[in-house]
PDB file of C-alpha atoms in Angstrom:
ATOM      1  CA  MET O   1     110.499 143.768  28.611  1.00  0.00           C
ATOM      2  CA  LYS O   2     108.366 144.562  31.600  1.00  0.00           C
ATOM      3  CA  LEU O   3     110.498 142.840  34.217  1.00  0.00           C
ATOM      4  CA  GLN O   4     113.981 143.468  32.842  1.00  0.00           C
ATOM      5  CA  GLY O   5     116.521 143.253  35.658  1.00  0.00           C
ATOM      6  CA  LYS O   6     113.967 142.119  38.241  1.00  0.00           C
ATOM      7  CA  THR O   7     114.241 139.055  40.425  1.00  0.00           C
ATOM      8  CA  ALA O   8     111.366 136.835  41.479  1.00  0.00           C
ATOM      9  CA  LEU O   9     110.737 133.951  43.824  1.00  0.00           C
ATOM     10  CA  VAL O  10     107.791 131.697  43.016  1.00  0.00           C
ATOM     11  CA  THR O  11     106.761 129.099  45.581  1.00  0.00           C
ATOM     12  CA  GLY O  12     105.375 125.785  44.391  1.00  0.00           C
ATOM     13  CA  ALA O  13     106.805 126.466  40.949  1.00  0.00           C
ATOM     14  CA  SER O  14     107.577 122.939  39.793  1.00  0.00           C
ATOM     15  CA  ARG O  15     104.166 122.396  38.227  1.00  0.00           C
ATOM     16  CA  GLY O  16     100.700 123.707  37.471  1.00  0.00           C
ATOM     17  CA  ILE O  17      99.981 127.407  37.886  1.00  0.00           C
ATOM     18  CA  GLY O  18     103.261 128.093  39.715  1.00  0.00           C
ATOM     19  CA  ARG O  19     105.297 126.647  36.873  1.00  0.00           C
ATOM     20  CA  GLU O  20     103.532 128.802  34.314  1.00  0.00           C
ATOM     21  CA  ILE O  21     103.981 131.906  36.498  1.00  0.00           C
ATOM     22  CA  ALA O  22     107.723 131.260  36.777  1.00  0.00           C
ATOM     23  CA  LEU O  23     107.993 130.856  32.997  1.00  0.00           C
ATOM     24  CA  GLU O  24     105.876 133.936  32.255  1.00  0.00           C
ATOM     25  CA  LEU O  25     107.924 136.175  34.582  1.00  0.00           C
ATOM     26  CA  ALA O  26     111.140 134.860  33.009  1.00  0.00           C
ATOM     27  CA  ARG O  27     109.828 135.411  29.469  1.00  0.00           C
ATOM     28  CA  ASN O  28     109.328 139.021  30.453  1.00  0.00           C
ATOM     29  CA  GLY O  29     112.842 139.523  31.711  1.00  0.00           C
ATOM     30  CA  ALA O  30     112.934 138.358  35.323  1.00  0.00           C
ATOM     31  CA  ASN O  31     115.456 136.004  36.901  1.00  0.00           C
ATOM     32  CA  VAL O  32     113.475 133.428  38.838  1.00  0.00           C
ATOM     33  CA  ALA O  33     114.031 131.260  41.907  1.00  0.00           C
ATOM     34  CA  ILE O  34     111.914 128.134  41.674  1.00  0.00           C
ATOM     35  CA  ASN O  35     110.764 126.750  44.992  1.00  0.00           C
ATOM     36  CA  TYR O  36     109.534 123.180  45.202  1.00  0.00           C
ATOM     37  CA  SER O  37     108.668 120.810  47.985  1.00  0.00           C
ATOM     38  CA  GLY O  38     108.840 117.312  46.453  1.00  0.00           C
ATOM     39  CA  SER O  39     109.221 117.425  42.675  1.00  0.00           C
ATOM     40  CA  LYS O  40     112.911 118.188  42.228  1.00  0.00           C
ATOM     41  CA  GLU O  41     113.152 116.924  38.661  1.00  0.00           C
ATOM     42  CA  ARG O  42     110.179 118.927  37.489  1.00  0.00           C
ATOM     43  CA  ALA O  43     111.539 122.017  39.211  1.00  0.00           C
ATOM     44  CA  GLU O  44     114.848 121.529  37.421  1.00  0.00           C
ATOM     45  CA  GLN O  45     113.028 121.256  34.084  1.00  0.00           C
ATOM     46  CA  VAL O  46     111.418 124.648  34.746  1.00  0.00           C
ATOM     47  CA  ALA O  47     114.841 126.102  35.570  1.00  0.00           C
ATOM     48  CA  GLU O  48     116.263 124.692  32.342  1.00  0.00           C
ATOM     49  CA  GLU O  49     113.494 126.241  30.289  1.00  0.00           C
ATOM     50  CA  ILE O  50     114.142 129.590  31.921  1.00  0.00           C
ATOM     51  CA  THR O  51     117.859 129.366  31.315  1.00  0.00           C
ATOM     52  CA  GLY O  52     116.877 128.719  27.704  1.00  0.00           C
ATOM     53  CA  PHE O  53     115.259 132.186  27.575  1.00  0.00           C
ATOM     54  CA  GLY O  54     118.609 133.659  28.625  1.00  0.00           C
ATOM     55  CA  ARG O  55     117.490 134.341  32.200  1.00  0.00           C
ATOM     56  CA  GLU O  56     118.975 133.073  35.401  1.00  0.00           C
ATOM     57  CA  ALA O  57     117.116 130.433  37.376  1.00  0.00           C
ATOM     58  CA  PHE O  58     117.791 128.090  40.222  1.00  0.00           C
ATOM     59  CA  VAL O  59     115.734 125.615  42.226  1.00  0.00           C
ATOM     60  CA  ILE O  60     115.353 125.658  45.968  1.00  0.00           C
ATOM     61  CA  GLN O  61     113.659 123.053  48.110  1.00  0.00           C
ATOM     62  CA  ALA O  62     111.575 124.233  51.074  1.00  0.00           C
ATOM     63  CA  ASN O  63     108.360 123.337  52.818  1.00  0.00           C
ATOM     64  CA  VAL O  64     106.762 126.787  53.084  1.00  0.00           C
ATOM     65  CA  GLY O  65     104.994 125.757  56.291  1.00  0.00           C
ATOM     66  CA  GLU O  66     108.346 125.497  58.116  1.00  0.00           C
ATOM     67  CA  ALA O  67     109.841 128.792  59.299  1.00  0.00           C
ATOM     68  CA  ASP O  68     113.506 127.758  59.235  1.00  0.00           C
ATOM     69  CA  GLN O  69     113.238 126.300  55.727  1.00  0.00           C
ATOM     70  CA  VAL O  70     111.524 129.479  54.527  1.00  0.00           C
ATOM     71  CA  GLN O  71     114.190 131.727  56.044  1.00  0.00           C
ATOM     72  CA  ASN O  72     116.891 129.646  54.421  1.00  0.00           C
ATOM     73  CA  MET O  73     115.100 129.863  51.058  1.00  0.00           C
ATOM     74  CA  ILE O  74     114.893 133.667  51.239  1.00  0.00           C
ATOM     75  CA  LYS O  75     118.507 133.975  52.347  1.00  0.00           C
ATOM     76  CA  GLU O  76     119.697 131.699  49.580  1.00  0.00           C
ATOM     77  CA  THR O  77     117.686 133.549  46.934  1.00  0.00           C
ATOM     78  CA  ILE O  78     118.963 136.953  48.028  1.00  0.00           C
ATOM     79  CA  SER O  79     122.536 135.736  48.077  1.00  0.00           C
ATOM     80  CA  ARG O  80     122.133 134.375  44.530  1.00  0.00           C
ATOM     81  CA  PHE O  81     120.205 137.277  43.024  1.00  0.00           C
ATOM     82  CA  GLY O  82     121.062 140.199  45.321  1.00  0.00           C
ATOM     83  CA  SER O  83     117.381 140.984  45.920  1.00  0.00           C
ATOM     84  CA  ILE O  84     113.858 139.689  45.653  1.00  0.00           C
ATOM     85  CA  ASP O  85     111.708 142.210  43.822  1.00  0.00           C
ATOM     86  CA  ILE O  86     108.728 139.942  43.259  1.00  0.00           C
ATOM     87  CA  LEU O  87     107.388 137.247  45.556  1.00  0.00           C
ATOM     88  CA  VAL O  88     104.630 134.963  44.298  1.00  0.00           C
ATOM     89  CA  ASN O  89     103.102 132.876  47.069  1.00  0.00           C
ATOM     90  CA  ASN O  90     101.663 130.062  45.019  1.00  0.00           C
ATOM     91  CA  ALA O  91     102.446 126.841  46.904  1.00  0.00           C
ATOM     92  CA  GLY O  92      99.257 125.072  47.894  1.00  0.00           C
ATOM     93  CA  VAL O  93      97.762 121.679  48.603  1.00  0.00           C
ATOM     94  CA  THR O  94      94.310 120.140  48.953  1.00  0.00           C
ATOM     95  CA  ARG O  95      93.193 117.484  51.414  1.00  0.00           C
ATOM     96  CA  ASP O  96      89.485 117.387  50.641  1.00  0.00           C
ATOM     97  CA  ASN O  97      86.944 115.871  52.985  1.00  0.00           C
ATOM     98  CA  LEU O  98      83.525 116.624  54.372  1.00  0.00           C
ATOM     99  CA  LEU O  99      83.722 118.704  57.502  1.00  0.00           C
ATOM    100  CA  MET O 100      82.140 115.882  59.498  1.00  0.00           C
ATOM    101  CA  ARG O 101      84.868 113.505  58.367  1.00  0.00           C
ATOM    102  CA  MET O 102      87.807 115.857  58.319  1.00  0.00           C
ATOM    103  CA  LYS O 103      90.748 114.824  60.450  1.00  0.00           C
ATOM    104  CA  ASP O 104      92.832 117.298  62.392  1.00  0.00           C
ATOM    105  CA  ASP O 105      95.889 116.637  60.281  1.00  0.00           C
ATOM    106  CA  GLU O 106      93.936 117.223  57.056  1.00  0.00           C
ATOM    107  CA  TRP O 107      92.923 120.591  58.437  1.00  0.00           C
ATOM    108  CA  ASP O 108      96.395 121.439  59.804  1.00  0.00           C
ATOM    109  CA  ASP O 109      98.358 120.425  56.691  1.00  0.00           C
ATOM    110  CA  VAL O 110      96.291 122.612  54.414  1.00  0.00           C
ATOM    111  CA  ILE O 111      96.270 125.633  56.741  1.00  0.00           C
ATOM    112  CA  ASN O 112     100.016 125.258  57.344  1.00  0.00           C
ATOM    113  CA  ILE O 113     101.045 125.253  53.726  1.00  0.00           C
ATOM    114  CA  ASN O 114      98.381 127.431  52.130  1.00  0.00           C
ATOM    115  CA  LEU O 115      98.016 130.109  54.810  1.00  0.00           C
ATOM    116  CA  LYS O 116     100.875 129.949  57.297  1.00  0.00           C
ATOM    117  CA  GLY O 117     103.217 129.446  54.350  1.00  0.00           C
ATOM    118  CA  VAL O 118     102.155 132.810  52.918  1.00  0.00           C
ATOM    119  CA  PHE O 119     102.658 134.460  56.299  1.00  0.00           C
ATOM    120  CA  LEU O 120     106.120 132.956  56.818  1.00  0.00           C
ATOM    121  CA  THR O 121     107.375 133.684  53.321  1.00  0.00           C
ATOM    122  CA  THR O 122     106.022 137.233  53.318  1.00  0.00           C
ATOM    123  CA  LYS O 123     107.524 137.927  56.739  1.00  0.00           C
ATOM    124  CA  ALA O 124     110.902 136.627  55.637  1.00  0.00           C
ATOM    125  CA  VAL O 125     111.014 138.636  52.413  1.00  0.00           C
ATOM    126  CA  THR O 126     109.687 141.889  53.835  1.00  0.00           C
ATOM    127  CA  ARG O 127     112.964 142.915  55.436  1.00  0.00           C
ATOM    128  CA  SER O 128     114.793 143.280  52.160  1.00  0.00           C
ATOM    129  CA  MET O 129     111.795 144.762  50.341  1.00  0.00           C
ATOM    130  CA  MET O 130     111.379 147.402  53.066  1.00  0.00           C
ATOM    131  CA  LYS O 131     115.023 148.336  52.733  1.00  0.00           C
ATOM    132  CA  GLN O 132     114.837 148.763  49.001  1.00  0.00           C
ATOM    133  CA  ARG O 133     111.566 150.657  49.376  1.00  0.00           C
ATOM    134  CA  SER O 134     109.899 148.584  46.701  1.00  0.00           C
ATOM    135  CA  GLY O 135     108.464 145.164  46.182  1.00  0.00           C
ATOM    136  CA  ARG O 136     105.607 143.195  44.708  1.00  0.00           C
ATOM    137  CA  ILE O 137     103.902 140.408  46.596  1.00  0.00           C
ATOM    138  CA  ILE O 138     101.275 138.367  44.771  1.00  0.00           C
ATOM    139  CA  ASN O 139      99.347 135.737  46.687  1.00  0.00           C
ATOM    140  CA  ILE O 140      97.493 133.001  44.876  1.00  0.00           C
ATOM    141  CA  SER O 141      94.123 132.541  46.540  1.00  0.00           C
ATOM    142  CA  SER O 142      91.184 130.759  44.931  1.00  0.00           C
ATOM    143  CA  ILE O 143      87.706 131.669  43.859  1.00  0.00           C
ATOM    144  CA  VAL O 144      86.370 129.155  46.392  1.00  0.00           C
ATOM    145  CA  GLY O 145      87.933 131.340  49.098  1.00  0.00           C
ATOM    146  CA  VAL O 146      85.290 133.877  48.066  1.00  0.00           C
ATOM    147  CA  THR O 147      82.332 131.554  47.466  1.00  0.00           C
ATOM    148  CA  GLY O 148      82.912 128.540  49.729  1.00  0.00           C
ATOM    149  CA  ASN O 149      82.870 124.972  48.448  1.00  0.00           C
ATOM    150  CA  PRO O 150      81.518 121.774  49.994  1.00  0.00           C
ATOM    151  CA  GLY O 151      84.187 119.214  50.850  1.00  0.00           C
ATOM    152  CA  GLN O 152      86.909 121.833  51.005  1.00  0.00           C
ATOM    153  CA  SER O 153      86.384 123.635  54.307  1.00  0.00           C
ATOM    154  CA  ASN O 154      90.110 123.516  55.094  1.00  0.00           C
ATOM    155  CA  TYR O 155      91.184 124.701  51.631  1.00  0.00           C
ATOM    156  CA  VAL O 156      88.496 127.382  51.492  1.00  0.00           C
ATOM    157  CA  ALA O 157      89.386 128.665  54.962  1.00  0.00           C
ATOM    158  CA  SER O 158      93.033 128.883  53.936  1.00  0.00           C
ATOM    159  CA  LYS O 159      92.250 130.691  50.686  1.00  0.00           C
ATOM    160  CA  ALA O 160      89.819 133.131  52.330  1.00  0.00           C
ATOM    161  CA  GLY O 161      92.536 133.669  54.943  1.00  0.00           C
ATOM    162  CA  VAL O 162      94.986 134.547  52.182  1.00  0.00           C
ATOM    163  CA  ILE O 163      92.655 137.305  50.981  1.00  0.00           C
ATOM    164  CA  GLY O 164      92.479 138.808  54.488  1.00  0.00           C
ATOM    165  CA  LEU O 165      96.219 138.457  54.945  1.00  0.00           C
ATOM    166  CA  THR O 166      96.739 140.192  51.593  1.00  0.00           C
ATOM    167  CA  LYS O 167      94.673 143.180  52.702  1.00  0.00           C
ATOM    168  CA  SER O 168      96.384 143.560  56.086  1.00  0.00           C
ATOM    169  CA  THR O 169      99.841 143.178  54.624  1.00  0.00           C
ATOM    170  CA  ALA O 170      98.995 145.672  51.886  1.00  0.00           C
ATOM    171  CA  LYS O 171      98.020 148.248  54.504  1.00  0.00           C
ATOM    172  CA  GLU O 172     101.095 147.630  56.651  1.00  0.00           C
ATOM    173  CA  LEU O 173     103.609 147.828  53.831  1.00  0.00           C
ATOM    174  CA  SER O 174     102.131 150.451  51.512  1.00  0.00           C
ATOM    175  CA  SER O 175     104.186 153.266  53.054  1.00  0.00           C
ATOM    176  CA  ARG O 176     107.337 151.386  52.087  1.00  0.00           C
ATOM    177  CA  GLY O 177     106.537 151.072  48.407  1.00  0.00           C
ATOM    178  CA  ILE O 178     105.461 147.445  48.596  1.00  0.00           C
ATOM    179  CA  THR O 179     102.223 146.340  46.990  1.00  0.00           C
ATOM    180  CA  VAL O 180     100.408 143.173  47.948  1.00  0.00           C
ATOM    181  CA  ASN O 181      97.633 141.718  45.812  1.00  0.00           C
ATOM    182  CA  ALA O 182      95.876 138.401  45.447  1.00  0.00           C
ATOM    183  CA  VAL O 183      94.755 136.440  42.430  1.00  0.00           C
ATOM    184  CA  ALA O 184      91.784 134.137  42.798  1.00  0.00           C
ATOM    185  CA  PRO O 185      91.744 131.566  40.000  1.00  0.00           C
ATOM    186  CA  GLY O 186      88.550 129.740  39.144  1.00  0.00           C
ATOM    187  CA  PHE O 187      88.620 126.357  37.452  1.00  0.00           C
ATOM    188  CA  ILE O 188      92.100 126.014  35.974  1.00  0.00           C
ATOM    189  CA  GLU O 189      93.259 122.823  34.270  1.00  0.00           C
ATOM    190  CA  THR O 190      96.078 121.457  36.466  1.00  0.00           C
ATOM    191  CA  ASP O 191      97.033 118.270  38.321  1.00  0.00           C
ATOM    192  CA  MET O 192      94.984 119.578  41.229  1.00  0.00           C
ATOM    193  CA  THR O 193      91.753 119.874  39.249  1.00  0.00           C
ATOM    194  CA  ASP O 194      92.365 116.720  37.174  1.00  0.00           C
ATOM    195  CA  LYS O 195      91.459 114.783  40.299  1.00  0.00           C
ATOM    196  CA  LEU O 196      87.828 115.924  40.021  1.00  0.00           C
ATOM    197  CA  THR O 197      85.372 113.568  38.332  1.00  0.00           C
ATOM    198  CA  GLU O 198      83.980 114.210  34.840  1.00  0.00           C
ATOM    199  CA  ASP O 199      80.543 114.888  36.313  1.00  0.00           C
ATOM    200  CA  ILE O 200      81.856 117.571  38.609  1.00  0.00           C
ATOM    201  CA  GLN O 201      83.882 119.075  35.771  1.00  0.00           C
ATOM    202  CA  ASP O 202      80.770 119.246  33.527  1.00  0.00           C
ATOM    203  CA  GLU O 203      78.793 120.796  36.337  1.00  0.00           C
ATOM    204  CA  MET O 204      81.457 123.418  36.878  1.00  0.00           C
ATOM    205  CA  ARG O 205      81.690 124.307  33.204  1.00  0.00           C
ATOM    206  CA  LYS O 206      77.995 125.205  33.234  1.00  0.00           C
ATOM    207  CA  GLN O 207      78.665 127.825  35.868  1.00  0.00           C
ATOM    208  CA  ILE O 208      81.315 129.618  33.843  1.00  0.00           C
ATOM    209  CA  PRO O 209      80.012 132.452  31.631  1.00  0.00           C
ATOM    210  CA  LEU O 210      83.018 132.107  29.307  1.00  0.00           C
ATOM    211  CA  ALA O 211      82.093 128.396  29.061  1.00  0.00           C
ATOM    212  CA  ARG O 212      85.610 126.976  29.316  1.00  0.00           C
ATOM    213  CA  PHE O 213      88.141 126.092  31.962  1.00  0.00           C
ATOM    214  CA  GLY O 214      91.077 128.383  32.365  1.00  0.00           C
ATOM    215  CA  SER O 215      94.685 127.515  31.636  1.00  0.00           C
ATOM    216  CA  PRO O 216      97.642 128.176  33.937  1.00  0.00           C
ATOM    217  CA  SER O 217      98.708 130.806  31.424  1.00  0.00           C
ATOM    218  CA  ASP O 218      95.466 132.765  31.993  1.00  0.00           C
ATOM    219  CA  VAL O 219      96.508 133.124  35.636  1.00  0.00           C
ATOM    220  CA  ALA O 220     100.191 133.749  34.912  1.00  0.00           C
ATOM    221  CA  LYS O 221      99.407 136.723  32.679  1.00  0.00           C
ATOM    222  CA  VAL O 222      97.485 138.420  35.480  1.00  0.00           C
ATOM    223  CA  VAL O 223     100.346 137.728  37.887  1.00  0.00           C
ATOM    224  CA  LEU O 224     102.714 139.288  35.351  1.00  0.00           C
ATOM    225  CA  PHE O 225     100.545 142.393  35.275  1.00  0.00           C
ATOM    226  CA  LEU O 226     100.514 142.667  39.081  1.00  0.00           C
ATOM    227  CA  SER O 227     104.303 142.156  39.146  1.00  0.00           C
ATOM    228  CA  SER O 228     104.941 144.981  36.704  1.00  0.00           C
ATOM    229  CA  ASP O 229     104.977 148.768  36.962  1.00  0.00           C
ATOM    230  CA  ASP O 230     101.634 148.775  35.149  1.00  0.00           C
ATOM    231  CA  ALA O 231      99.986 147.791  38.457  1.00  0.00           C
ATOM    232  CA  SER O 232     101.820 150.309  40.635  1.00  0.00           C
ATOM    233  CA  TYR O 233      98.581 151.981  41.813  1.00  0.00           C
ATOM    234  CA  MET O 234      96.932 148.744  42.935  1.00  0.00           C
ATOM    235  CA  THR O 235      97.300 147.154  46.344  1.00  0.00           C
ATOM    236  CA  GLY O 236      95.186 144.975  48.633  1.00  0.00           C
ATOM    237  CA  GLN O 237      93.074 143.755  45.725  1.00  0.00           C
ATOM    238  CA  THR O 238      91.886 140.299  44.776  1.00  0.00           C
ATOM    239  CA  LEU O 239      91.604 139.748  41.038  1.00  0.00           C
ATOM    240  CA  HIS O 240      89.275 136.953  39.944  1.00  0.00           C
ATOM    241  CA  VAL O 241      90.570 134.938  36.999  1.00  0.00           C
ATOM    242  CA  ASP O 242      87.613 132.652  36.613  1.00  0.00           C
ATOM    243  CA  GLY O 243      85.865 133.187  33.287  1.00  0.00           C
ATOM    244  CA  GLY O 244      83.238 135.283  35.044  1.00  0.00           C
ATOM    245  CA  MET O 245      82.153 132.553  37.465  1.00  0.00           C
ATOM    246  CA  VAL O 246      81.909 134.942  40.402  1.00  0.00           C
ATOM    247  CA  MET O 247      80.869 138.547  39.895  1.00  0.00           C
TER     248      MET O 247
ATOM    249  CA  MET B   1     129.170 153.828  75.405  1.00  0.00           C
ATOM    250  CA  ALA B   2     129.830 157.084  73.602  1.00  0.00           C
ATOM    251  CA  GLU B   3     130.746 155.287  70.419  1.00  0.00           C
ATOM    252  CA  VAL B   4     127.575 153.150  70.473  1.00  0.00           C
ATOM    253  CA  MET B   5     125.482 156.224  71.227  1.00  0.00           C
ATOM    254  CA  ASP B   6     127.005 158.085  68.280  1.00  0.00           C
ATOM    255  CA  ARG B   7     126.303 155.287  65.858  1.00  0.00           C
ATOM    256  CA  VAL B   8     122.764 154.796  67.167  1.00  0.00           C
ATOM    257  CA  THR B   9     122.125 158.533  66.984  1.00  0.00           C
ATOM    258  CA  LYS B  10     123.252 158.705  63.385  1.00  0.00           C
ATOM    259  CA  ILE B  11     120.854 155.916  62.387  1.00  0.00           C
ATOM    260  CA  ILE B  12     117.955 157.552  64.223  1.00  0.00           C
ATOM    261  CA  VAL B  13     118.652 160.933  62.658  1.00  0.00           C
ATOM    262  CA  ASP B  14     118.843 159.393  59.168  1.00  0.00           C
ATOM    263  CA  ARG B  15     115.780 157.224  59.562  1.00  0.00           C
ATOM    264  CA  LEU B  16     113.400 159.500  61.460  1.00  0.00           C
ATOM    265  CA  GLY B  17     114.613 162.849  60.157  1.00  0.00           C
ATOM    266  CA  VAL B  18     114.880 164.324  63.661  1.00  0.00           C
ATOM    267  CA  ASP B  19     117.503 166.741  64.921  1.00  0.00           C
ATOM    268  CA  GLU B  20     120.523 165.260  66.637  1.00  0.00           C
ATOM    269  CA  SER B  21     119.762 167.295  69.782  1.00  0.00           C
ATOM    270  CA  GLU B  22     116.437 165.465  70.186  1.00  0.00           C
ATOM    271  CA  VAL B  23     118.101 162.050  70.404  1.00  0.00           C
ATOM    272  CA  LYS B  24     118.500 161.666  74.162  1.00  0.00           C
ATOM    273  CA  LEU B  25     118.686 158.431  76.140  1.00  0.00           C
ATOM    274  CA  GLU B  26     115.251 158.959  77.671  1.00  0.00           C
ATOM    275  CA  ALA B  27     113.599 159.829  74.348  1.00  0.00           C
ATOM    276  CA  SER B  28     110.853 157.419  73.307  1.00  0.00           C
ATOM    277  CA  PHE B  29     110.866 156.521  69.607  1.00  0.00           C
ATOM    278  CA  LYS B  30     107.117 156.755  69.335  1.00  0.00           C
ATOM    279  CA  GLU B  31     106.271 159.483  71.878  1.00  0.00           C
ATOM    280  CA  ASP B  32     109.175 161.856  71.350  1.00  0.00           C
ATOM    281  CA  LEU B  33     110.730 161.095  67.995  1.00  0.00           C
ATOM    282  CA  GLY B  34     107.589 160.676  65.906  1.00  0.00           C
ATOM    283  CA  ALA B  35     108.203 157.062  64.896  1.00  0.00           C
ATOM    284  CA  ASP B  36     105.337 154.720  64.058  1.00  0.00           C
ATOM    285  CA  SER B  37     105.453 150.967  64.756  1.00  0.00           C
ATOM    286  CA  LEU B  38     106.912 150.185  61.347  1.00  0.00           C
ATOM    287  CA  ASP B  39     109.642 152.823  61.799  1.00  0.00           C
ATOM    288  CA  VAL B  40     110.682 151.100  65.032  1.00  0.00           C
ATOM    289  CA  VAL B  41     110.848 147.733  63.247  1.00  0.00           C
ATOM    290  CA  GLU B  42     113.038 149.317  60.581  1.00  0.00           C
ATOM    291  CA  LEU B  43     115.267 150.982  63.159  1.00  0.00           C
ATOM    292  CA  VAL B  44     115.840 147.642  64.842  1.00  0.00           C
ATOM    293  CA  MET B  45     116.706 146.131  61.445  1.00  0.00           C
ATOM    294  CA  GLU B  46     119.261 148.846  60.823  1.00  0.00           C
ATOM    295  CA  LEU B  47     120.758 148.462  64.284  1.00  0.00           C
ATOM    296  CA  GLU B  48     121.141 144.742  63.574  1.00  0.00           C
ATOM    297  CA  ASP B  49     123.065 145.548  60.404  1.00  0.00           C
ATOM    298  CA  GLU B  50     125.126 148.334  61.963  1.00  0.00           C
ATOM    299  CA  PHE B  51     126.230 146.232  64.938  1.00  0.00           C
ATOM    300  CA  ASP B  52     126.180 142.895  63.122  1.00  0.00           C
ATOM    301  CA  MET B  53     123.843 141.242  65.592  1.00  0.00           C
ATOM    302  CA  VAL B  54     120.488 139.508  65.643  1.00  0.00           C
ATOM    303  CA  ILE B  55     117.821 141.064  67.844  1.00  0.00           C
ATOM    304  CA  SER B  56     115.024 138.589  68.541  1.00  0.00           C
ATOM    305  CA  ASP B  57     111.394 139.658  68.166  1.00  0.00           C
ATOM    306  CA  GLU B  58     110.955 139.329  71.948  1.00  0.00           C
ATOM    307  CA  ASP B  59     113.903 141.607  72.666  1.00  0.00           C
ATOM    308  CA  ALA B  60     112.937 144.047  69.931  1.00  0.00           C
ATOM    309  CA  GLU B  61     109.533 144.546  71.524  1.00  0.00           C
ATOM    310  CA  LYS B  62     111.209 145.791  74.704  1.00  0.00           C
ATOM    311  CA  ILE B  63     113.112 148.537  72.913  1.00  0.00           C
ATOM    312  CA  GLY B  64     111.035 151.693  73.361  1.00  0.00           C
ATOM    313  CA  THR B  65     113.577 154.442  74.021  1.00  0.00           C
ATOM    314  CA  VAL B  66     116.978 155.426  72.700  1.00  0.00           C
ATOM    315  CA  GLY B  67     118.442 154.300  76.042  1.00  0.00           C
ATOM    316  CA  ASP B  68     116.826 150.847  75.678  1.00  0.00           C
ATOM    317  CA  ALA B  69     118.541 150.423  72.319  1.00  0.00           C
ATOM    318  CA  VAL B  70     121.935 151.680  73.499  1.00  0.00           C
ATOM    319  CA  ASN B  71     121.873 149.514  76.636  1.00  0.00           C
ATOM    320  CA  TYR B  72     120.814 146.458  74.703  1.00  0.00           C
ATOM    321  CA  ILE B  73     123.626 146.865  72.187  1.00  0.00           C
ATOM    322  CA  GLN B  74     126.117 147.649  74.932  1.00  0.00           C
ATOM    323  CA  GLU B  75     125.309 144.381  76.671  1.00  0.00           C
ATOM    324  CA  LYS B  76     125.550 142.279  73.513  1.00  0.00           C
ATOM    325  CA  VAL B  77     128.533 143.784  71.713  1.00  0.00           C
TER     326      VAL B  77
END
């Protein structure tokens, strides 16, 4: 198993892509801390599934946009597992609106969780990764962070920010054996994309060379790769998992 | 003082791979001991562990020489 003996923390792991990432890492040998913000029961279901694979799992509540909650989450995880070898910054929200109509709090909420959350969590975990001279950080961006998308200026800015943050962090931490990469999913079937209308979904499908929407598992398998020794010579990269939508 | 200096010196020697004789109070981590910014961050982390204290980011930024570190620890311990 690729991740035998490793420990991982996945933020926003109670559902969608984060859930599938947590399960995929566990299937491949990792013990996994499951962060959630609101969905405690769903987070506990993920933990139960993981325990079913014979791995350790526990759930931890934290709003990743709040520094003290993030520090507590990292501390708690390290005290339970002894280390964090793999951090997956997945937690994210949307508050879509046209720029002209966007309220300050719609902007701030999305930037706080999607971008500042990655900064805070990475900062908090770096201390122990630097000490152990190894670590894998995988940030979940989005293909719209590369292309832009109308009605999502806040989300797109946060996801483009994640790509820049990934590159800077990769450069700062490379000498300490820590790699930092991003994954930019395209259209993946989750609660977040279910909100889009049928028309928009049809329109999007036409733009995908592989002519189908992705599944959370398509993303999780790429995260698994980046978490493993197979990706040890990659850092600062953004991998598109989008059926060829953006080339 | 001497005891703190000894413990600080040992950490610096281990971390930066310099000779013990180079670790003087006036020695600057970056100018004299060949540390880069990240090395200084790591040194501060190790000092926190060694002396069981928390050094805030603001205070850490003021630590530029061996003497700065020793004095800071002396005051807090």
